[in-house]
Coordinates of C-alpha atoms in Angstrom, one line a residue:
M27 CA 30.6 -53.9 -73.4
R28 CA 27.0 -54.3 -74.2
N29 CA 26.4 -56.4 -71.1
I30 CA 28.1 -53.8 -68.9
K31 CA 26.0 -51.0 -70.3
I32 CA 22.8 -53.0 -70.1
N33 CA 23.6 -53.8 -66.5
K34 CA 24.2 -50.1 -65.7
L35 CA 20.9 -49.2 -67.5
W36 CA 19.0 -51.8 -65.6
D37 CA 20.6 -50.7 -62.3
S38 CA 19.6 -47.1 -63.1
L39 CA 16.0 -48.1 -64.0
H40 CA 15.7 -50.4 -61.0
S41 CA 16.8 -47.5 -58.7
S42 CA 14.1 -45.2 -60.0
Y43 CA 10.5 -44.7 -58.9
W44 CA 9.2 -44.0 -62.4
F45 CA 10.2 -47.1 -64.5
I46 CA 7.9 -49.8 -63.0
P47 CA 4.9 -47.5 -62.5
A48 CA 5.4 -46.2 -66.1
V49 CA 5.4 -49.8 -67.4
M50 CA 2.4 -50.7 -65.3
A51 CA 0.6 -47.6 -66.6
M52 CA 1.2 -48.6 -70.2
V53 CA -0.1 -52.1 -69.4
A54 CA -3.2 -50.6 -67.9
T55 CA -3.8 -48.4 -71.0
A56 CA -3.5 -51.5 -73.2
L57 CA -5.8 -53.5 -70.9
A58 CA -8.4 -50.7 -71.1
L59 CA -8.3 -50.6 -74.9
I60 CA -8.6 -54.4 -75.2
M61 CA -11.5 -54.6 -72.8
L62 CA -13.4 -51.8 -74.5
N63 CA -12.8 -53.5 -77.8
V64 CA -14.3 -56.7 -76.4
D65 CA -17.3 -54.8 -75.0
R66 CA -17.9 -53.1 -78.4
K67 CA -17.9 -56.4 -80.3
D68 CA -20.4 -57.8 -77.8
Q69 CA -19.4 -61.4 -78.6
I70 CA -19.2 -62.7 -75.1
D71 CA -22.1 -64.0 -73.0
I72 CA -22.1 -61.8 -70.0
D73 CA -24.9 -63.4 -68.1
Y74 CA -22.8 -64.0 -64.9
W75 CA -23.5 -62.9 -61.4
W76 CA -20.1 -61.3 -61.1
I77 CA -20.4 -59.1 -64.2
Y78 CA -21.5 -55.5 -63.7
T79 CA -25.1 -55.1 -65.1
G80 CA -26.0 -51.6 -64.0
G81 CA -26.7 -48.6 -66.1
A82 CA -24.5 -45.8 -67.3
D83 CA -25.0 -43.5 -64.3
G84 CA -24.0 -46.3 -61.9
A85 CA -21.0 -47.2 -64.0
R86 CA -19.9 -43.5 -64.0
S87 CA -20.3 -43.2 -60.3
L88 CA -18.5 -46.4 -59.6
L89 CA -15.4 -45.6 -61.8
E90 CA -15.3 -42.0 -60.6
A91 CA -15.2 -43.2 -57.0
V92 CA -12.4 -45.8 -57.7
A93 CA -10.3 -43.3 -59.8
G94 CA -10.6 -40.5 -57.1
S95 CA -9.8 -42.8 -54.3
M96 CA -6.8 -44.3 -56.1
M97 CA -5.2 -40.9 -56.6
S98 CA -5.7 -40.1 -52.9
V99 CA -4.2 -43.4 -51.8
A100 CA -1.3 -43.0 -54.3
A101 CA -0.6 -39.5 -52.8
T102 CA -0.7 -41.0 -49.3
A103 CA 1.6 -43.9 -50.2
F104 CA 4.0 -41.5 -51.9
S105 CA 4.1 -39.4 -48.8
I106 CA 4.8 -42.4 -46.6
T107 CA 7.6 -43.4 -49.0
I108 CA 9.2 -40.0 -48.7
V109 CA 9.1 -40.2 -44.9
A110 CA 10.7 -43.6 -45.1
L111 CA 13.5 -42.3 -47.3
Q112 CA 14.1 -39.4 -44.8
L113 CA 14.3 -41.8 -41.9
A114 CA 16.7 -44.0 -43.8
A115 CA 18.9 -41.0 -44.6
S116 CA 19.0 -39.9 -41.0
N117 CA 19.3 -43.3 -39.3
F118 CA 21.3 -45.3 -41.7
G119 CA 23.1 -42.8 -43.9
P120 CA 22.5 -41.2 -47.3
R121 CA 24.4 -44.1 -49.1
L122 CA 21.6 -46.4 -48.0
L123 CA 19.0 -44.4 -50.0
R124 CA 19.9 -46.3 -53.1
N125 CA 18.8 -49.6 -51.4
F126 CA 15.4 -48.1 -50.6
M127 CA 15.0 -46.7 -54.1
Q128 CA 15.6 -50.2 -55.5
D129 CA 12.8 -51.7 -53.4
T130 CA 10.5 -53.3 -56.0
G131 CA 7.6 -53.5 -53.5
N132 CA 7.2 -49.8 -53.2
Q133 CA 7.5 -49.3 -57.0
V134 CA 4.8 -52.0 -57.6
V135 CA 2.5 -50.4 -55.0
L136 CA 2.7 -47.0 -56.7
G137 CA 2.3 -48.5 -60.1
T138 CA -0.8 -50.4 -59.0
F139 CA -2.6 -47.3 -57.8
I140 CA -1.6 -45.2 -60.8
S141 CA -2.6 -48.1 -63.2
T142 CA -6.0 -48.5 -61.6
F143 CA -6.6 -44.7 -61.9
I144 CA -5.6 -44.6 -65.6
Y145 CA -7.7 -47.7 -66.4
C146 CA -10.8 -46.3 -64.8
L147 CA -10.2 -42.9 -66.4
L148 CA -10.0 -44.4 -69.9
V149 CA -13.1 -46.6 -69.4
L150 CA -15.0 -43.7 -67.8
R151 CA -14.7 -41.5 -70.9
T152 CA -16.5 -44.1 -73.1
I153 CA -19.6 -44.6 -71.0
R154 CA -22.7 -43.0 -72.6
G155 CA -26.3 -42.9 -71.4
E156 CA -29.5 -42.6 -73.2
G157 CA -29.8 -38.8 -72.7
D158 CA -26.3 -38.0 -73.9
G159 CA -27.2 -37.7 -77.6
Y160 CA -25.5 -40.9 -78.5
S161 CA -26.5 -44.6 -78.5
Q162 CA -26.2 -46.0 -75.0
F163 CA -22.9 -47.8 -74.3
V164 CA -22.0 -49.3 -70.9
P165 CA -18.8 -51.4 -71.1
Q166 CA -19.9 -54.0 -68.6
I167 CA -16.8 -56.2 -68.8
S168 CA -14.5 -53.2 -68.6
V169 CA -16.3 -51.9 -65.6
T170 CA -16.1 -55.3 -64.0
I171 CA -12.3 -55.3 -64.5
G172 CA -12.2 -51.8 -62.9
I173 CA -14.0 -53.3 -59.8
L174 CA -11.5 -56.1 -59.8
L175 CA -8.5 -53.7 -60.0
A176 CA -10.0 -51.7 -57.0
I177 CA -10.2 -54.9 -55.0
I178 CA -6.6 -55.8 -55.9
S179 CA -5.5 -52.2 -54.9
I180 CA -7.0 -52.7 -51.5
G181 CA -4.9 -55.8 -51.1
V182 CA -1.8 -54.0 -52.3
L183 CA -2.6 -51.2 -49.8
I184 CA -2.7 -53.7 -46.9
Y185 CA 0.7 -55.1 -48.2
F186 CA 2.1 -51.6 -48.4
I187 CA 1.2 -50.8 -44.8
H188 CA 3.1 -53.9 -43.6
H189 CA 6.0 -53.4 -46.1
A190 CA 6.6 -49.8 -45.2
S191 CA 6.9 -50.6 -41.5
T192 CA 9.3 -53.5 -42.3
I193 CA 11.8 -51.9 -44.7
I194 CA 12.8 -49.2 -42.2
Q195 CA 13.8 -51.7 -39.5
A196 CA 17.5 -51.9 -38.9
S197 CA 17.6 -55.7 -39.1
H198 CA 15.9 -55.6 -42.6
V199 CA 18.3 -53.0 -43.9
I200 CA 21.4 -54.8 -42.6
Q201 CA 20.3 -58.1 -44.0
N202 CA 19.7 -56.6 -47.4
V203 CA 23.1 -55.0 -47.5
S204 CA 24.7 -58.3 -46.4
T205 CA 22.9 -60.1 -49.2
D206 CA 24.4 -57.6 -51.6
L207 CA 27.8 -58.2 -50.1
H208 CA 27.6 -62.0 -50.6
S209 CA 26.2 -61.6 -54.1
T210 CA 29.1 -59.3 -55.0
I211 CA 31.7 -61.7 -53.6
K212 CA 30.2 -64.5 -55.6
R213 CA 30.3 -62.4 -58.8
L214 CA 33.7 -60.8 -58.4
F215 CA 35.7 -63.6 -56.7
P216 CA 35.0 -66.9 -58.5
E217 CA 36.6 -69.8 -56.7
K218 CA 39.1 -70.6 -59.5
I219 CA 40.0 -67.1 -60.9
G220 CA 43.2 -66.3 -59.0
H221 CA 46.8 -67.0 -59.9
D222 CA 49.4 -68.4 -57.5
E223 CA 52.7 -66.7 -56.7
P224 CA 54.8 -68.1 -59.5
E225 CA 52.3 -66.8 -62.1
H226 CA 52.4 -63.4 -60.3
K227 CA 56.2 -63.3 -60.8
Q228 CA 55.8 -64.4 -64.4
G229 CA 53.5 -61.4 -65.0
V230 CA 56.0 -59.0 -63.5
A231 CA 58.8 -60.5 -65.7
E232 CA 56.7 -59.9 -68.9
I233 CA 56.5 -56.1 -68.3
P234 CA 59.0 -54.4 -70.7
I235 CA 61.9 -52.7 -68.9
S236 CA 61.2 -49.5 -70.8
F237 CA 57.5 -49.4 -69.8
E238 CA 57.8 -46.5 -67.4
Q239 CA 59.8 -44.4 -69.9
E240 CA 57.9 -45.2 -73.1
S241 CA 54.3 -45.3 -71.8
V242 CA 51.9 -42.4 -71.9
P243 CA 48.7 -41.7 -70.0
I244 CA 45.2 -41.7 -71.4
R245 CA 43.1 -39.3 -69.4
A246 CA 39.5 -39.6 -68.4
N247 CA 36.8 -37.8 -70.4
S248 CA 34.3 -37.8 -67.6
T249 CA 34.1 -37.0 -63.9
G250 CA 32.4 -39.3 -61.4
Y251 CA 32.6 -42.6 -59.6
L252 CA 34.0 -45.5 -61.7
Q253 CA 31.2 -48.0 -61.5
A254 CA 32.5 -50.7 -63.9
I255 CA 35.2 -51.6 -66.4
D256 CA 34.5 -53.8 -69.4
D257 CA 37.5 -56.1 -69.0
E258 CA 36.7 -58.1 -72.2
E259 CA 36.4 -55.0 -74.3
L260 CA 39.7 -53.6 -72.9
I261 CA 41.5 -56.9 -73.7
K262 CA 40.1 -56.8 -77.3
I263 CA 41.3 -53.2 -77.8
T264 CA 44.8 -53.9 -76.4
A265 CA 45.1 -57.1 -78.5
K266 CA 44.0 -55.4 -81.7
Y267 CA 46.5 -52.5 -81.3
N268 CA 49.2 -54.8 -79.6
L269 CA 49.3 -52.7 -76.4
L270 CA 50.2 -53.2 -72.8
V271 CA 48.2 -51.0 -70.4
R272 CA 48.3 -50.4 -66.7
L273 CA 45.1 -49.2 -65.0
Q274 CA 45.5 -46.2 -62.6
T275 CA 42.2 -46.7 -60.9
R276 CA 39.6 -49.3 -60.0
P277 CA 35.8 -49.5 -59.6
G278 CA 34.6 -47.5 -56.6
K279 CA 37.2 -44.7 -57.0
F280 CA 36.3 -41.1 -57.8
V281 CA 37.8 -40.0 -61.1
V282 CA 38.2 -36.3 -62.2
Q283 CA 38.0 -35.4 -65.8
G284 CA 41.6 -35.1 -67.2
S285 CA 43.2 -37.3 -64.6
D286 CA 45.2 -40.4 -65.6
L287 CA 42.9 -43.3 -66.4
I288 CA 45.5 -45.8 -67.8
W289 CA 49.1 -45.8 -69.0
V290 CA 49.6 -47.2 -72.5
F291 CA 52.7 -48.9 -74.0
P292 CA 54.0 -48.2 -76.6
S293 CA 53.2 -44.5 -76.8
E294 CA 53.3 -44.1 -80.6
K295 CA 50.1 -46.0 -81.0
V296 CA 48.0 -43.7 -79.0
N297 CA 45.6 -41.4 -81.0
K298 CA 42.3 -39.8 -80.6
K299 CA 40.3 -42.9 -81.8
L300 CA 42.1 -45.2 -79.4
T301 CA 41.6 -42.7 -76.5
Q302 CA 37.9 -42.7 -77.1
K303 CA 37.6 -46.4 -77.4
I304 CA 39.4 -47.0 -74.1
N305 CA 37.3 -44.3 -72.4
D306 CA 34.2 -46.1 -73.6
A307 CA 35.3 -49.2 -71.7
F308 CA 35.0 -47.3 -68.4
I309 CA 31.5 -46.7 -67.0
F310 CA 31.1 -43.7 -64.7
G311 CA 28.2 -42.6 -62.6
K312 CA 27.1 -40.2 -59.9
E313 CA 27.4 -42.7 -57.1
R314 CA 29.1 -46.0 -56.2
T315 CA 27.4 -49.3 -56.9
E316 CA 28.2 -52.9 -56.0
Q317 CA 28.4 -54.0 -59.6
Q318 CA 32.2 -54.3 -59.5
D319 CA 32.9 -52.7 -56.1
V320 CA 32.9 -55.2 -53.2
E321 CA 34.1 -52.4 -50.8
F322 CA 30.8 -50.5 -51.3
P323 CA 28.5 -52.9 -49.3
I324 CA 31.2 -53.2 -46.7
N325 CA 31.2 -49.4 -46.3
Q326 CA 27.4 -49.4 -46.0
L327 CA 27.5 -51.8 -43.1
V328 CA 30.3 -49.8 -41.5
E329 CA 28.3 -46.6 -41.9
I330 CA 25.2 -48.1 -40.2
A331 CA 27.4 -49.4 -37.3
L332 CA 29.1 -46.0 -36.8
R333 CA 25.8 -44.2 -36.7
A334 CA 24.5 -46.7 -34.2
I335 CA 27.5 -46.3 -31.8
S336 CA 27.6 -42.5 -32.0
P337 CA 26.8 -40.7 -28.8
A338 CA 23.6 -39.3 -30.3
V339 CA 22.2 -42.7 -30.9
N340 CA 24.1 -45.1 -28.6
D341 CA 22.7 -48.3 -30.0
P342 CA 25.5 -50.9 -29.8
F343 CA 23.2 -53.8 -30.6
T344 CA 22.7 -52.5 -34.2
A345 CA 26.4 -52.1 -34.5
I346 CA 26.8 -55.7 -33.3
R347 CA 24.4 -56.8 -36.1
C348 CA 26.6 -55.1 -38.6
I349 CA 29.8 -56.7 -37.2
D350 CA 28.1 -60.1 -37.4
Q351 CA 27.2 -59.6 -41.1
L352 CA 30.7 -58.3 -41.8
S353 CA 32.2 -61.4 -40.3
S354 CA 29.8 -63.5 -42.4
G355 CA 31.0 -61.7 -45.5
F356 CA 34.7 -62.2 -44.7
C357 CA 34.2 -65.9 -43.9
H358 CA 32.9 -66.2 -47.4
L359 CA 35.6 -64.0 -48.9
V360 CA 38.6 -65.7 -47.4
Q361 CA 37.7 -68.9 -49.2
R362 CA 37.7 -67.2 -52.6
N363 CA 40.8 -66.4 -54.7
F364 CA 41.5 -62.8 -55.5
P365 CA 41.8 -62.2 -59.2
S366 CA 45.3 -61.6 -60.6
S367 CA 46.4 -58.1 -61.5
Y368 CA 47.8 -59.5 -64.8
R369 CA 45.2 -60.1 -67.5
Y370 CA 46.1 -62.0 -70.7
D371 CA 44.6 -62.3 -74.2
K372 CA 43.6 -65.5 -76.0
N373 CA 47.2 -65.9 -77.1
N374 CA 48.4 -65.8 -73.5
K375 CA 50.1 -62.5 -73.9
L376 CA 50.1 -59.9 -71.1
R377 CA 47.7 -57.0 -72.0
V378 CA 46.4 -55.4 -68.9
I379 CA 47.9 -54.7 -65.4
A380 CA 44.9 -53.9 -63.2
E381 CA 44.7 -52.3 -59.8
G382 CA 42.5 -54.7 -57.8
V383 CA 41.3 -54.7 -54.2
K384 CA 43.4 -56.5 -51.7
F385 CA 42.4 -58.4 -48.6
P386 CA 44.2 -56.0 -46.1
G387 CA 42.5 -53.0 -47.6
L388 CA 39.0 -54.6 -47.3
V389 CA 39.7 -55.6 -43.7
D390 CA 40.8 -52.1 -42.9
A391 CA 37.6 -50.7 -44.5
A392 CA 35.5 -53.1 -42.4
F393 CA 37.2 -52.8 -38.9
D394 CA 39.3 -49.6 -38.7
Q395 CA 36.5 -47.1 -38.0
I396 CA 34.4 -49.4 -35.9
R397 CA 37.4 -50.2 -33.8
H398 CA 38.3 -46.6 -33.3
Y399 CA 34.8 -45.2 -32.5
G400 CA 33.7 -48.3 -30.6
R401 CA 36.8 -48.6 -28.3
C402 CA 34.9 -47.2 -25.3
D403 CA 32.2 -49.9 -25.7
M404 CA 33.2 -53.2 -24.2
T405 CA 30.4 -55.2 -26.0
V406 CA 31.3 -53.8 -29.4
T407 CA 35.0 -54.4 -28.9
I408 CA 34.5 -58.0 -27.7
H409 CA 32.3 -58.7 -30.8
L410 CA 35.0 -57.3 -33.1
L411 CA 37.5 -59.8 -31.6
A412 CA 34.9 -62.6 -31.9
A413 CA 34.4 -61.7 -35.5
I414 CA 38.1 -61.9 -36.2
A415 CA 38.3 -65.3 -34.4
L416 CA 35.4 -66.5 -36.5
I417 CA 37.0 -65.4 -39.8
A418 CA 40.2 -67.1 -38.8
T419 CA 38.5 -70.5 -38.6
Y420 CA 37.7 -70.3 -42.3
T421 CA 41.2 -69.8 -43.6
N422 CA 44.7 -71.1 -43.2
N423 CA 46.3 -68.5 -45.5
S424 CA 49.2 -67.1 -43.5
K425 CA 48.9 -63.6 -45.1
Y426 CA 45.3 -63.4 -44.2
Q427 CA 46.0 -64.5 -40.6
A428 CA 48.7 -61.9 -40.3
V429 CA 46.2 -59.2 -41.2
L430 CA 43.7 -60.6 -38.7
R431 CA 46.4 -60.8 -36.0
H432 CA 47.3 -57.1 -36.7
H433 CA 43.7 -56.0 -36.3
A434 CA 43.3 -58.0 -33.1
D435 CA 46.4 -56.3 -31.7
M436 CA 45.0 -52.9 -32.6
I437 CA 41.7 -53.7 -31.0
L438 CA 43.4 -54.7 -27.8
Q439 CA 45.6 -51.6 -27.8
E440 CA 42.7 -49.1 -28.4
S441 CA 40.5 -50.9 -25.8
R442 CA 43.2 -50.3 -23.3
E443 CA 43.0 -46.6 -24.0
G444 CA 39.2 -46.4 -24.3
L445 CA 37.8 -48.6 -21.6
S446 CA 37.6 -47.0 -18.2
Q447 CA 36.9 -50.1 -16.1
A448 CA 39.6 -52.6 -15.4
Q449 CA 37.2 -55.5 -15.5
G450 CA 36.0 -54.5 -19.0
Y451 CA 39.6 -54.6 -20.2
K452 CA 40.1 -58.0 -18.7
D453 CA 37.1 -59.4 -20.6
V454 CA 38.5 -57.9 -23.8
E455 CA 41.9 -59.3 -23.1
K456 CA 40.4 -62.8 -22.5
Q457 CA 38.7 -62.6 -25.9
Y458 CA 41.9 -61.5 -27.5
Y459 CA 43.8 -64.6 -26.2
Q460 CA 41.0 -66.6 -27.7
V461 CA 41.6 -65.0 -31.0
M462 CA 45.3 -65.7 -30.8
K463 CA 44.6 -69.4 -29.9
T464 CA 42.3 -69.6 -33.0
L465 CA 44.9 -68.0 -35.2
N466 CA 47.6 -70.4 -34.0
N467 CA 45.4 -73.4 -34.7
N468 CA 45.2 -74.0 -38.4
N469 CA 44.0 -77.6 -38.4
N470 CA 40.2 -77.2 -38.3
I471 CA 39.3 -75.1 -41.4
Q472 CA 35.6 -74.7 -41.9
S473 CA 33.9 -74.4 -45.2
W474 CA 31.5 -71.6 -46.2
E475 CA 29.4 -73.7 -48.7

């Protein structure tokens, strides 16, 4: 449970623009105090050409110029970032904003400017000249570090100009989402996690006959998107109380407070303490994440593709990029075993019946909307069929192939209705027959790794 909550906390912090700048500001504060302490002790030989050796007035003017310019640059960088977020929301969809918010480069850039400003401000207040009524104090090493931070900030500004123009490019956004998809597949679908069909039947046989009559629901205490379930904690709770539970939802679904979360058997063991413990194993949030939701990055790629092929944009090449990345993700996915719906404790006793994602549902999420809204575009339609043919070369699973065949049939049918030119339909039909040929040939199965 602790790891799940830590991951959620880190995800929230990583998606904010205040955490890294705040940490860098604290580091700058500590650096200023350390450098000033070194200057006060005067234990270091400072007879070097690169050390600041000017007077108090020069040090003040220098740090004032650096501090003032840093705030101006930080305000400009923040404005550019806001514009980039607005462009992302309009061009790629509001669900992609989270990816931009997680961009570490922008956070470090803002943190660098703010840290330099804070450092210069803290050092500036300690500088005293001969006419100030105090003994003269010019922290030469601290001022030198301030100059170094200003130079570093200039380099960071150059990086930011390049970075800001890169992250809003469609290819960069699509590649980042695709990377999230592959990472999620590796995390949620380990190669040896699944159960075969006999074990599936064994799990069904272990469910008590009176489960439906004697089980009671435990309802959700929160409203929001289910981001993660602590499976280990749930197994521990059910083993401790000798329960069998069936989940009524899965990560990625929206849950309303008071709706059924799980069904528990037997009903007489359910109390307020157990209800709270089980609710604590479910992590809710304001938005979906890819932590335990493989469908979320798929939906992000689909959203980019749909906006690209909309009549207002009419950019089929961006949609084709999304289709290519979707096909890459599914080529990876079909070589992984889907986890069993039946989860056992250490004593090999059935404890949890989970509602997991299924391959047909994921393929529907990836291709249904693109197929429907792109049926009037021959290039998009042909690329959809090519994607299905590519996925088919990575699996000999008959159930997966049946799903792919169904989608190929639907693509051909909708292209017949959507394409106005006969030649365009013939090209689509030619690609369709290529898909059928690939599906019928199960001998050459490629490997993702």
